[in-house]
Amino acid sequence: MRISVVGCGYLGAVHAAAMAELGHEVVGVDVDERKVDGLSRRRPPFYEPGFDELLSRSLESGRLRFSTDVGEAAGAQVHFVCVGTPQRRGEYAADMRYVDAAAESLLEILEPGQLVVGKSTVPVGTAARLGEMVTGKVPGALLAWNPEFLREGFAVQDTLHPDRLVYGLPAGADGETARALLDEVYAPIVERGTPQVVTDYATAEMVKTAANSFLATKISFINAMAELCEATGADVKLLADAIGYDDRIGRKFLNAGLGFGGGCLPKDIRAFMARAGELGADQALTFLKEVDNINMRRRIRMVELAREVLDGSLLGKRVAVLGAAFKPDSDDIRDSPALNVAAQLQLQGAVVCVTDPAALDNARREWPHLDFCPTAEEAAERADAVLVLTEWKQYRELDPVTFGRVVRQKRVLDGRNALDREAWTAAGWTYRALGRRAG
Ligand code: UDX
């Protein structure tokens, strides 16, 4: 099939390359010339495991190209909208200007029988509004909503092997036509027996925001338990293991620590609350405010813990921060808890050096007042404390004995409960973590 993908960020670029991998002829369109140029030259504008290879394969196959001109999307049977919906400045609501601009630009080239498919995370009601725009301007054209659940760091795997396909469709025969087109796009995934949920627009839009709200709630739940563990001397990691054995609860997303960040969970729960308010249903989501509060308190607690470990004062203390990305296997620093903590420590007088295996360029650009070092060893040189704030494999696997030779004081703060406490304490380190007793 001929497919266009409008918006080539984490979601769109991976989606475009994955669609080419499935055998379609794909054009990825983005207004950012540098992004289009980089992607066309096999130089992705972001770090994502497995994506370089997928991109190279798809470009070499001749089935994938990128362009800044939406005119290149003309003639495609299916047009995916994959642009961002960031938080509006000074508000909780999502900024819809990119989605609206993408839809309007597609209207210029859309033809009857073609399908526009929204994948961006949007406030419920958006698909109905865009659907009317599409059919109003191009009778016979259709719109579907098909949310994406990819996790950064696993984006290629999640796109090619999703755990479910959700189709939000218009009613009646149009819905059947749209469904048939989507099934054709995802044929290998459908044939594999991937569960499908076929529904209306509003449900499909809400599936995404509800899923992200649930995940955020699960993380804040265990982090609230961590606060109680700190007050009682209990151990949140063992608590999570123990409740996680109950398969109604499950152990996934129960890792207590510095909490969630990134370009999705924080802004999605806020946009969901804002939308609920507009719909007169804000009471239903007031708990998400608390989820957000618990999450933010973890960052403050981490700074307090560092102060405690550093004998009550951060002034002039050398602190190594391992991790800048909001999570491992990503170079994304949007709302990164690690950088938030690093900046607070520096503002309160500590001499901070931040390192990260993939996110340093992004971090330098967005946080120019922070100091950065290329390696963990350099960041930790003569450090009074080491904070592990993003659980990259290379930090989890640090040898506490050799690493101990670099620092001035063997004090480690495990912001992600990711280190082997016994090994670090055996090597003479003072070990502290959120929600666990001092080791
Ligand atoms: C999330 C959703 O998982 C994905 O389905 C959706 O499409 C986009 O948003 P992503 O933002 O890539 O994906 O990251 P995710 O793996 O969900 O982690 C989000 C944050 O939660 C990270 O900062 C991570 O460190 C934190 N987290 C995750 C925890 O603090 N504890 C956990 O147990 C799990």
CSV table of C-alpha atoms and ligand atoms in Angstrom, one decimal:
chain,number,residue,atom,x,y,z
A,1,MET,CA,0.0,0.0,0.0
A,2,ARG,CA,1.1,3.6,-0.4
A,3,ILE,CA,1.2,5.2,3.0
A,4,SER,CA,2.2,8.6,4.3
A,5,VAL,CA,3.2,9.4,7.9
A,6,VAL,CA,3.0,13.1,9.0
A,7,GLY,CA,5.3,13.9,11.9
A,8,CYS,CA,8.6,12.1,12.1
A,9,GLY,CA,9.5,12.3,15.8
A,10,TYR,CA,10.0,9.2,18.0
A,11,LEU,CA,6.5,7.9,17.1
A,12,GLY,CA,6.3,8.9,13.4
A,13,ALA,CA,9.8,8.0,12.3
A,14,VAL,CA,9.6,4.6,13.9
A,15,HIS,CA,6.1,4.0,12.5
A,16,ALA,CA,7.2,5.1,9.0
A,17,ALA,CA,10.2,2.7,8.9
A,18,ALA,CA,8.1,-0.1,10.5
A,19,MET,CA,5.4,0.3,7.8
A,20,ALA,CA,8.1,0.1,5.1
A,21,GLU,CA,9.4,-3.1,6.9
A,22,LEU,CA,5.9,-4.6,6.6
A,23,GLY,CA,6.2,-4.1,2.8
A,24,HIS,CA,4.4,-0.8,2.2
A,25,GLU,CA,5.6,2.2,0.2
A,26,VAL,CA,6.0,5.0,2.7
A,27,VAL,CA,6.7,8.7,2.7
A,28,GLY,CA,7.5,10.3,6.1
A,29,VAL,CA,6.7,14.0,6.1
A,30,ASP,CA,7.9,16.6,8.7
A,31,VAL,CA,8.2,20.4,8.7
A,32,ASP,CA,11.7,20.1,10.3
A,33,GLU,CA,14.2,20.1,7.5
A,34,ARG,CA,17.0,18.9,9.7
A,35,LYS,CA,15.0,15.9,10.9
A,36,VAL,CA,14.0,15.0,7.3
A,37,ASP,CA,17.6,15.4,6.1
A,38,GLY,CA,19.0,13.3,9.0
A,39,LEU,CA,16.5,10.5,8.5
A,40,SER,CA,17.1,10.5,4.8
A,41,ARG,CA,20.8,10.1,5.4
A,42,ARG,CA,20.3,7.3,8.0
A,43,ARG,CA,21.1,9.6,10.8
A,44,PRO,CA,18.1,9.5,13.2
A,45,PRO,CA,17.6,12.6,15.2
A,46,PHE,CA,17.2,10.5,18.4
A,47,TYR,CA,18.6,7.4,20.0
A,48,GLU,CA,16.4,4.3,19.9
A,49,PRO,CA,17.8,0.8,20.1
A,50,GLY,CA,17.3,-1.1,16.8
A,51,PHE,CA,16.1,1.9,14.9
A,52,ASP,CA,19.3,2.6,13.0
A,53,GLU,CA,19.1,-0.8,11.5
A,54,LEU,CA,15.4,-0.7,10.8
A,55,LEU,CA,15.8,2.7,9.1
A,56,SER,CA,18.8,1.6,7.0
A,57,ARG,CA,16.9,-1.6,5.9
A,58,SER,CA,13.8,0.4,5.0
A,59,LEU,CA,15.7,3.1,3.1
A,60,GLU,CA,17.8,0.5,1.2
A,61,SER,CA,14.6,-1.4,0.2
A,62,GLY,CA,13.6,1.8,-1.7
A,63,ARG,CA,10.2,1.7,0.1
A,64,LEU,CA,10.9,4.6,2.5
A,65,ARG,CA,11.6,8.2,1.9
A,66,PHE,CA,11.2,11.4,3.8
A,67,SER,CA,10.2,14.9,2.7
A,68,THR,CA,9.3,18.3,4.1
A,69,ASP,CA,6.6,18.6,1.4
A,70,VAL,CA,3.1,17.3,2.3
A,71,GLY,CA,2.4,17.2,-1.4
A,72,GLU,CA,4.5,14.0,-1.5
A,73,ALA,CA,1.8,12.4,0.5
A,74,ALA,CA,-0.6,12.8,-2.4
A,75,GLY,CA,-1.9,9.5,-3.7
A,76,ALA,CA,-1.3,7.5,-0.5
A,77,GLN,CA,-4.2,5.3,0.5
A,78,VAL,CA,-3.6,5.8,4.2
A,79,HIS,CA,-2.2,8.9,5.9
A,80,PHE,CA,-1.0,8.6,9.5
A,81,VAL,CA,-0.9,11.6,11.8
A,82,CYS,CA,1.9,11.2,14.3
A,83,VAL,CA,2.7,14.7,15.5
A,84,GLY,CA,3.2,15.7,19.1
A,85,THR,CA,0.7,17.0,21.5
A,86,PRO,CA,2.8,18.7,24.2
A,87,GLN,CA,1.5,20.4,27.3
A,88,ARG,CA,0.4,24.0,26.6
A,89,ARG,CA,2.6,26.6,28.3
A,90,GLY,CA,1.2,27.6,31.7
A,91,GLU,CA,-1.7,25.2,31.3
A,92,TYR,CA,-2.5,21.5,31.8
A,93,ALA,CA,-4.3,21.1,28.5
A,94,ALA,CA,-2.6,19.6,25.4
A,95,ASP,CA,-1.4,21.9,22.7
A,96,MET,CA,-3.3,20.8,19.6
A,97,ARG,CA,-1.8,23.1,17.1
A,98,TYR,CA,0.4,20.4,15.5
A,99,VAL,CA,-2.4,18.0,15.1
A,100,ASP,CA,-4.6,20.6,13.6
A,101,ALA,CA,-1.9,21.8,11.2
A,102,ALA,CA,-1.2,18.2,10.1
A,103,ALA,CA,-4.9,17.5,9.5
A,104,GLU,CA,-5.3,20.8,7.6
A,105,SER,CA,-2.3,20.2,5.4
A,106,LEU,CA,-3.6,16.7,4.6
A,107,LEU,CA,-6.9,18.1,3.5
A,108,GLU,CA,-5.1,19.8,0.6
A,109,ILE,CA,-4.1,16.5,-0.9
A,110,LEU,CA,-6.7,14.1,0.4
A,111,GLU,CA,-8.9,12.2,-2.1
A,112,PRO,CA,-12.2,10.3,-1.7
A,113,GLY,CA,-11.6,6.7,-0.6
A,114,GLN,CA,-8.4,7.6,1.3
A,115,LEU,CA,-8.1,7.2,5.1
A,116,VAL,CA,-6.6,9.6,7.6
A,117,VAL,CA,-5.4,7.7,10.8
A,118,GLY,CA,-4.7,9.6,14.0
A,119,LYS,CA,-2.1,8.1,16.2
A,120,SER,CA,-1.2,11.1,18.4
A,121,THR,CA,-2.4,11.1,22.0
A,122,VAL,CA,-5.3,13.6,22.0
A,123,PRO,CA,-8.0,14.9,24.2
A,124,VAL,CA,-11.2,12.8,23.8
A,125,GLY,CA,-13.4,14.5,21.2
A,126,THR,CA,-10.6,15.4,18.8
A,127,ALA,CA,-11.3,12.5,16.4
A,128,ALA,CA,-15.0,13.4,16.0
A,129,ARG,CA,-14.0,17.0,15.3
A,130,LEU,CA,-11.3,16.0,12.7
A,131,GLY,CA,-13.6,13.4,11.2
A,132,GLU,CA,-16.2,16.1,10.5
A,133,MET,CA,-13.4,18.3,9.0
A,134,VAL,CA,-12.3,15.4,6.7
A,135,THR,CA,-15.7,14.3,5.4
A,136,GLY,CA,-16.8,17.9,5.1
A,137,LYS,CA,-13.9,18.9,2.9
A,138,VAL,CA,-13.4,15.7,1.0
A,139,PRO,CA,-16.6,13.6,0.8
A,140,GLY,CA,-15.8,10.0,0.6
A,141,ALA,CA,-12.6,10.3,2.6
A,142,LEU,CA,-12.5,8.7,6.1
A,143,LEU,CA,-10.9,9.1,9.5
A,144,ALA,CA,-9.9,6.5,12.1
A,145,TRP,CA,-8.2,6.8,15.5
A,146,ASN,CA,-5.6,4.2,16.1
A,147,PRO,CA,-3.6,5.0,19.3
A,148,GLU,CA,0.0,3.9,19.7
A,149,PHE,CA,1.4,2.4,22.9
A,150,LEU,CA,5.1,2.3,22.1
A,151,ARG,CA,7.6,2.8,24.9
A,152,GLU,CA,10.8,4.7,24.2
A,153,GLY,CA,13.7,2.2,24.3
A,154,PHE,CA,11.4,-0.5,22.9
A,155,ALA,CA,9.8,1.5,20.1
A,156,VAL,CA,10.8,-0.8,17.2
A,157,GLN,CA,9.6,-3.9,19.0
A,158,ASP,CA,6.4,-2.3,20.2
A,159,THR,CA,5.6,-1.0,16.7
A,160,LEU,CA,6.3,-4.2,14.9
A,161,HIS,CA,4.9,-6.5,17.6
A,162,PRO,CA,2.2,-4.5,19.4
A,163,ASP,CA,0.3,-6.3,22.2
A,164,ARG,CA,-3.0,-5.0,20.8
A,165,LEU,CA,-4.5,-3.0,17.9
A,166,VAL,CA,-7.1,-0.4,18.8
A,167,TYR,CA,-9.3,1.0,16.0
A,168,GLY,CA,-11.6,3.9,16.7
A,169,LEU,CA,-14.0,4.0,13.7
A,170,PRO,CA,-16.9,6.0,12.3
A,171,ALA,CA,-20.3,4.2,12.5
A,172,GLY,CA,-21.7,2.1,9.7
A,173,ALA,CA,-20.3,1.2,6.3
A,174,ASP,CA,-17.6,3.8,6.6
A,175,GLY,CA,-16.4,2.1,9.7
A,176,GLU,CA,-16.2,-1.2,7.8
A,177,THR,CA,-14.2,0.4,5.0
A,178,ALA,CA,-11.8,2.0,7.4
A,179,ARG,CA,-11.4,-1.3,9.3
A,180,ALA,CA,-10.6,-3.2,6.1
A,181,LEU,CA,-7.9,-0.6,5.2
A,182,LEU,CA,-6.3,-0.7,8.6
A,183,ASP,CA,-6.3,-4.6,8.6
A,184,GLU,CA,-4.6,-4.4,5.2
A,185,VAL,CA,-1.9,-2.0,6.6
A,186,TYR,CA,-1.3,-4.2,9.6
A,187,ALA,CA,-1.8,-7.5,7.8
A,188,PRO,CA,1.2,-9.5,9.2
A,189,ILE,CA,0.3,-8.2,12.7
A,190,VAL,CA,-3.4,-9.1,12.4
A,191,GLU,CA,-2.6,-12.6,10.9
A,192,ARG,CA,-0.4,-13.3,13.9
A,193,GLY,CA,-3.6,-13.1,16.1
A,194,THR,CA,-2.8,-9.8,17.8
A,195,PRO,CA,-5.9,-8.9,19.8
A,196,GLN,CA,-8.0,-6.2,18.2
A,197,VAL,CA,-10.3,-3.8,19.9
A,198,VAL,CA,-12.7,-2.2,17.4
A,199,THR,CA,-14.6,0.7,18.8
A,200,ASP,CA,-15.8,4.3,18.4
A,201,TYR,CA,-13.6,7.3,18.3
A,202,ALA,CA,-14.0,8.4,21.9
A,203,THR,CA,-13.2,5.0,23.4
A,204,ALA,CA,-10.1,4.7,21.2
A,205,GLU,CA,-8.9,8.1,22.3
A,206,MET,CA,-9.5,7.3,25.9
A,207,VAL,CA,-7.8,3.9,25.8
A,208,LYS,CA,-4.5,5.7,25.4
A,209,THR,CA,-5.0,8.3,28.1
A,210,ALA,CA,-6.5,5.7,30.5
A,211,ALA,CA,-3.6,3.4,29.9
A,212,ASN,CA,-1.0,6.1,30.6
A,213,SER,CA,-3.0,7.2,33.7
A,214,PHE,CA,-3.1,3.7,35.0
A,215,LEU,CA,0.7,3.3,34.6
A,216,ALA,CA,1.4,6.6,36.2
A,217,THR,CA,-0.9,5.7,39.1
A,218,LYS,CA,0.8,2.4,39.6
A,219,ILE,CA,4.2,4.1,39.8
A,220,SER,CA,2.9,6.8,42.2
A,221,PHE,CA,1.2,4.1,44.3
A,222,ILE,CA,4.5,2.3,44.9
A,223,ASN,CA,6.2,5.6,45.5
A,224,ALA,CA,3.6,6.5,48.1
A,225,MET,CA,4.4,3.2,49.7
A,226,ALA,CA,8.0,4.2,49.6
A,227,GLU,CA,7.2,7.4,51.6
A,228,LEU,CA,5.6,5.1,54.2
A,229,CYS,CA,8.5,2.8,54.2
A,230,GLU,CA,10.8,5.7,54.9
A,231,ALA,CA,8.6,6.6,57.8
A,232,THR,CA,8.5,3.1,59.2
A,233,GLY,CA,11.8,1.5,58.3
A,234,ALA,CA,10.1,-1.0,55.9
A,235,ASP,CA,11.6,-1.9,52.5
A,236,VAL,CA,9.7,-0.9,49.4
A,237,LYS,CA,11.5,-3.2,47.1
A,238,LEU,CA,10.6,-6.3,49.0
A,239,LEU,CA,7.1,-4.9,49.5
A,240,ALA,CA,6.8,-4.5,45.7
A,241,ASP,CA,8.1,-8.1,45.2
A,242,ALA,CA,5.6,-9.4,47.7
A,243,ILE,CA,2.5,-7.7,46.3
A,244,GLY,CA,3.7,-8.2,42.7
A,245,TYR,CA,3.4,-12.0,43.1
A,246,ASP,CA,-0.3,-11.5,43.2
A,247,ASP,CA,-1.1,-11.7,39.5
A,248,ARG,CA,-4.0,-9.4,39.9
A,249,ILE,CA,-1.4,-6.7,40.9
A,250,GLY,CA,1.7,-7.8,38.9
A,251,ARG,CA,5.3,-6.7,39.6
A,252,LYS,CA,5.7,-4.6,36.4
A,253,PHE,CA,5.6,-0.8,36.9
A,254,LEU,CA,6.1,-1.2,40.6
A,255,ASN,CA,9.7,0.0,40.7
A,256,ALA,CA,9.8,2.7,43.4
A,257,GLY,CA,12.3,5.5,42.9
A,258,LEU,CA,12.5,8.9,41.4
A,259,GLY,CA,9.2,8.5,39.6
A,260,PHE,CA,8.0,9.0,36.1
A,261,GLY,CA,9.1,11.6,33.6
A,262,GLY,CA,9.4,11.8,29.8
A,263,GLY,CA,7.3,13.2,27.0
A,264,CYS,CA,4.1,11.2,27.7
A,265,LEU,CA,3.0,10.2,31.2
A,266,PRO,CA,3.3,13.6,32.9
A,267,LYS,CA,1.7,15.6,30.2
A,268,ASP,CA,-0.9,13.0,29.4
A,269,ILE,CA,-2.3,12.8,32.9
A,270,ARG,CA,-2.5,16.6,33.0
A,271,ALA,CA,-4.2,16.9,29.7
A,272,PHE,CA,-6.6,14.2,30.8
A,273,MET,CA,-7.5,16.2,33.9
A,274,ALA,CA,-7.9,19.3,31.8
A,275,ARG,CA,-10.2,17.6,29.4
A,276,ALA,CA,-12.3,16.0,32.2
A,277,GLY,CA,-12.7,19.6,33.5
A,278,GLU,CA,-14.0,20.8,30.2
A,279,LEU,CA,-16.4,17.9,30.1
A,280,GLY,CA,-17.7,18.7,33.6
A,281,ALA,CA,-16.3,15.4,34.9
A,282,ASP,CA,-13.2,16.7,36.7
A,283,GLN,CA,-14.1,14.9,40.0
A,284,ALA,CA,-13.5,11.6,38.2
A,285,LEU,CA,-9.8,12.5,37.8
A,286,THR,CA,-8.9,14.5,40.9
A,287,PHE,CA,-6.9,11.5,42.0
A,288,LEU,CA,-4.5,12.1,39.2
A,289,LYS,CA,-3.5,15.4,40.8
A,290,GLU,CA,-2.3,13.4,43.8
A,291,VAL,CA,-0.5,10.9,41.4
A,292,ASP,CA,1.3,14.0,40.0
A,293,ASN,CA,2.0,15.3,43.5
A,294,ILE,CA,3.5,12.1,44.8
A,295,ASN,CA,5.6,11.9,41.7
A,296,MET,CA,7.0,15.4,42.1
A,297,ARG,CA,7.6,14.9,45.9
A,298,ARG,CA,10.1,12.1,45.0
A,299,ARG,CA,12.4,14.6,43.3
A,300,ILE,CA,12.4,16.8,46.4
A,301,ARG,CA,13.0,13.8,48.7
A,302,MET,CA,16.0,12.8,46.6
A,303,VAL,CA,17.6,16.2,47.1
A,304,GLU,CA,16.8,16.0,50.8
A,305,LEU,CA,18.4,12.5,51.0
A,306,ALA,CA,21.5,13.9,49.3
A,307,ARG,CA,21.7,16.7,51.8
A,308,GLU,CA,21.3,14.2,54.7
A,309,VAL,CA,24.1,12.0,53.3
A,310,LEU,CA,26.3,15.0,52.8
A,311,ASP,CA,26.2,15.8,56.5
A,312,GLY,CA,23.4,18.4,56.3
A,313,SER,CA,24.8,20.8,53.6
A,314,LEU,CA,25.1,20.7,49.9
A,315,LEU,CA,27.3,23.8,49.7
A,316,GLY,CA,30.5,23.1,47.8
A,317,LYS,CA,30.0,19.3,47.9
A,318,ARG,CA,31.0,17.5,44.7
A,319,VAL,CA,28.1,15.4,43.4
A,320,ALA,CA,28.1,13.0,40.5
A,321,VAL,CA,24.8,12.4,38.8
A,322,LEU,CA,24.7,9.2,36.7
A,323,GLY,CA,21.9,9.6,34.2
A,324,ALA,CA,20.2,12.5,32.4
A,325,ALA,CA,17.7,10.7,30.2
A,326,PHE,CA,14.2,10.2,31.7
A,327,LYS,CA,14.8,6.5,31.5
A,328,PRO,CA,17.4,4.1,30.2
A,329,ASP,CA,17.9,3.3,26.5
A,330,SER,CA,16.7,6.7,25.5
A,331,ASP,CA,18.2,10.1,24.8
A,332,ASP,CA,15.0,11.8,25.7
A,333,ILE,CA,15.4,14.4,28.5
A,334,ARG,CA,11.8,15.8,28.4
A,335,ASP,CA,10.7,16.2,32.1
A,336,SER,CA,13.7,14.1,33.2
A,337,PRO,CA,13.6,13.5,36.9
A,338,ALA,CA,17.4,13.1,36.9
A,339,LEU,CA,18.1,16.5,35.4
A,340,ASN,CA,15.5,18.1,37.6
A,341,VAL,CA,17.3,16.7,40.7
A,342,ALA,CA,20.7,17.7,39.3
A,343,ALA,CA,19.6,21.3,38.7
A,344,GLN,CA,18.1,21.5,42.3
A,345,LEU,CA,21.3,20.2,43.8
A,346,GLN,CA,23.4,22.7,41.8
A,347,LEU,CA,21.0,25.6,42.7
A,348,GLN,CA,21.5,24.7,46.4
A,349,GLY,CA,25.3,25.0,46.1
A,350,ALA,CA,26.5,21.6,45.2
A,351,VAL,CA,29.2,21.2,42.5
A,352,VAL,CA,27.4,18.8,40.1
A,353,CYS,CA,28.6,16.8,37.2
A,354,VAL,CA,26.1,14.9,35.1
A,355,THR,CA,26.8,12.0,32.8
A,356,ASP,CA,24.7,9.8,30.5
A,357,PRO,CA,25.6,7.3,27.8
A,358,ALA,CA,23.2,8.8,25.2
A,359,ALA,CA,21.5,12.0,26.3
A,360,LEU,CA,24.4,14.4,26.9
A,361,ASP,CA,24.0,16.4,23.7
A,362,ASN,CA,20.3,17.0,24.4
A,363,ALA,CA,21.0,17.7,28.1
A,364,ARG,CA,23.7,20.2,27.3
A,365,ARG,CA,21.4,22.0,24.9
A,366,GLU,CA,18.5,22.2,27.2
A,367,TRP,CA,20.3,22.7,30.5
A,368,PRO,CA,23.4,24.8,29.6
A,369,HIS,CA,24.0,25.9,33.2
A,370,LEU,CA,24.8,22.3,34.3
A,371,ASP,CA,28.2,20.7,34.0
A,372,PHE,CA,28.5,17.4,32.1
A,373,CYS,CA,31.2,14.7,31.9
A,374,PRO,CA,31.5,12.0,29.2
A,375,THR,CA,31.9,9.1,31.6
A,376,ALA,CA,30.7,7.9,35.0
A,377,GLU,CA,34.4,7.8,36.2
A,378,GLU,CA,35.0,11.4,35.2
A,379,ALA,CA,31.8,12.6,36.7
A,380,ALA,CA,32.6,10.8,40.0
A,381,GLU,CA,36.2,12.0,40.3
A,382,ARG,CA,36.7,13.2,43.9
A,383,ALA,CA,32.9,13.1,44.4
A,384,ASP,CA,31.5,13.4,47.9
A,385,ALA,CA,28.4,11.5,46.7
A,386,VAL,CA,27.3,9.5,43.6
A,387,LEU,CA,23.6,9.6,42.6
A,388,VAL,CA,22.3,7.0,40.2
A,389,LEU,CA,19.2,8.6,38.8
A,390,THR,CA,18.7,6.7,35.5
A,391,GLU,CA,19.2,3.0,35.7
A,392,TRP,CA,21.3,2.5,32.5
A,393,LYS,CA,22.7,-1.1,32.4
A,394,GLN,CA,26.3,0.4,32.5
A,395,TYR,CA,25.5,2.0,35.9
A,396,ARG,CA,23.7,-1.0,37.3
A,397,GLU,CA,26.8,-3.1,36.4
A,398,LEU,CA,29.4,-0.7,37.8
A,399,ASP,CA,32.0,-2.5,39.9
A,400,PRO,CA,31.7,-0.8,43.4
A,401,VAL,CA,35.2,-1.8,44.3
A,402,THR,CA,37.0,-0.1,41.3
A,403,PHE,CA,34.5,2.7,41.2
A,404,GLY,CA,35.2,3.4,44.8
A,405,ARG,CA,38.8,4.3,44.0
A,406,VAL,CA,37.6,7.3,41.9
A,407,VAL,CA,35.5,9.1,44.5
A,408,ARG,CA,36.5,11.1,47.6
A,409,GLN,CA,33.7,9.7,49.8
A,410,LYS,CA,32.0,6.3,49.1
A,411,ARG,CA,28.4,7.4,49.3
A,412,VAL,CA,25.9,6.2,46.8
A,413,LEU,CA,22.3,7.2,46.4
A,414,ASP,CA,20.3,4.7,44.3
A,415,GLY,CA,17.5,6.8,42.9
A,416,ARG,CA,16.0,3.9,41.0
A,417,ASN,CA,16.5,1.0,43.4
A,418,ALA,CA,18.6,-0.6,40.7
A,419,LEU,CA,21.9,-1.3,42.3
A,420,ASP,CA,23.0,-4.4,44.2
A,421,ARG,CA,22.9,-3.0,47.8
A,422,GLU,CA,24.9,-5.9,49.3
A,423,ALA,CA,27.7,-5.5,46.8
A,424,TRP,CA,28.0,-1.8,47.3
A,425,THR,CA,27.9,-2.0,51.1
A,426,ALA,CA,30.4,-4.8,51.0
A,427,ALA,CA,32.8,-2.6,49.0
A,428,GLY,CA,32.5,0.0,51.8
A,429,TRP,CA,30.0,2.3,50.3
A,430,THR,CA,27.3,4.1,52.3
A,431,TYR,CA,24.2,3.1,50.4
A,432,ARG,CA,20.9,5.1,50.5
A,433,ALA,CA,17.8,4.6,48.4
A,434,LEU,CA,14.3,5.9,48.3
A,435,GLY,CA,11.9,3.8,50.3
A,436,ARG,CA,14.7,1.6,51.9
A,437,ARG,CA,16.7,1.6,55.0
A,438,ALA,CA,20.3,2.9,54.9
A,439,GLY,CA,22.7,0.1,53.9
B,1,UDX,C1,4.9,5.5,28.2
B,1,UDX,C2,4.0,4.3,28.1
B,1,UDX,O1,4.6,3.2,28.7
B,1,UDX,C3,3.7,4.0,26.6
B,1,UDX,O2,2.8,2.9,26.5
B,1,UDX,C4,3.1,5.2,25.9
B,1,UDX,O3,2.9,4.9,24.6
B,1,UDX,C5,4.0,6.4,26.1
B,1,UDX,O4,4.3,6.6,27.5
B,1,UDX,P1,7.5,5.9,27.9
B,1,UDX,O5,7.2,7.4,28.2
B,1,UDX,O6,8.4,5.6,26.8
B,1,UDX,O7,6.1,5.2,27.6
B,1,UDX,O8,8.2,5.3,29.2
B,1,UDX,P2,7.8,4.2,30.3
B,1,UDX,O9,8.6,3.0,30.1
B,1,UDX,O10,6.3,4.1,30.5
B,1,UDX,O11,8.3,5.0,31.6
B,1,UDX,C6,7.8,6.2,32.0
B,1,UDX,C7,8.5,6.7,33.3
B,1,UDX,O12,8.2,6.0,34.4
B,1,UDX,C8,10.0,6.7,33.2
B,1,UDX,O13,10.5,7.9,33.7
B,1,UDX,C9,10.4,5.5,34.1
B,1,UDX,O14,11.7,5.7,34.7
B,1,UDX,C10,9.3,5.6,35.1
B,1,UDX,N1,9.0,4.3,35.8
B,1,UDX,C11,8.6,3.2,35.0
B,1,UDX,C12,9.1,4.2,37.2
B,1,UDX,O15,9.5,5.1,37.9
B,1,UDX,N2,8.8,2.9,37.7
B,1,UDX,C13,8.4,1.9,37.0
B,1,UDX,O16,8.2,0.8,37.6
B,1,UDX,C14,8.3,2.0,35.6
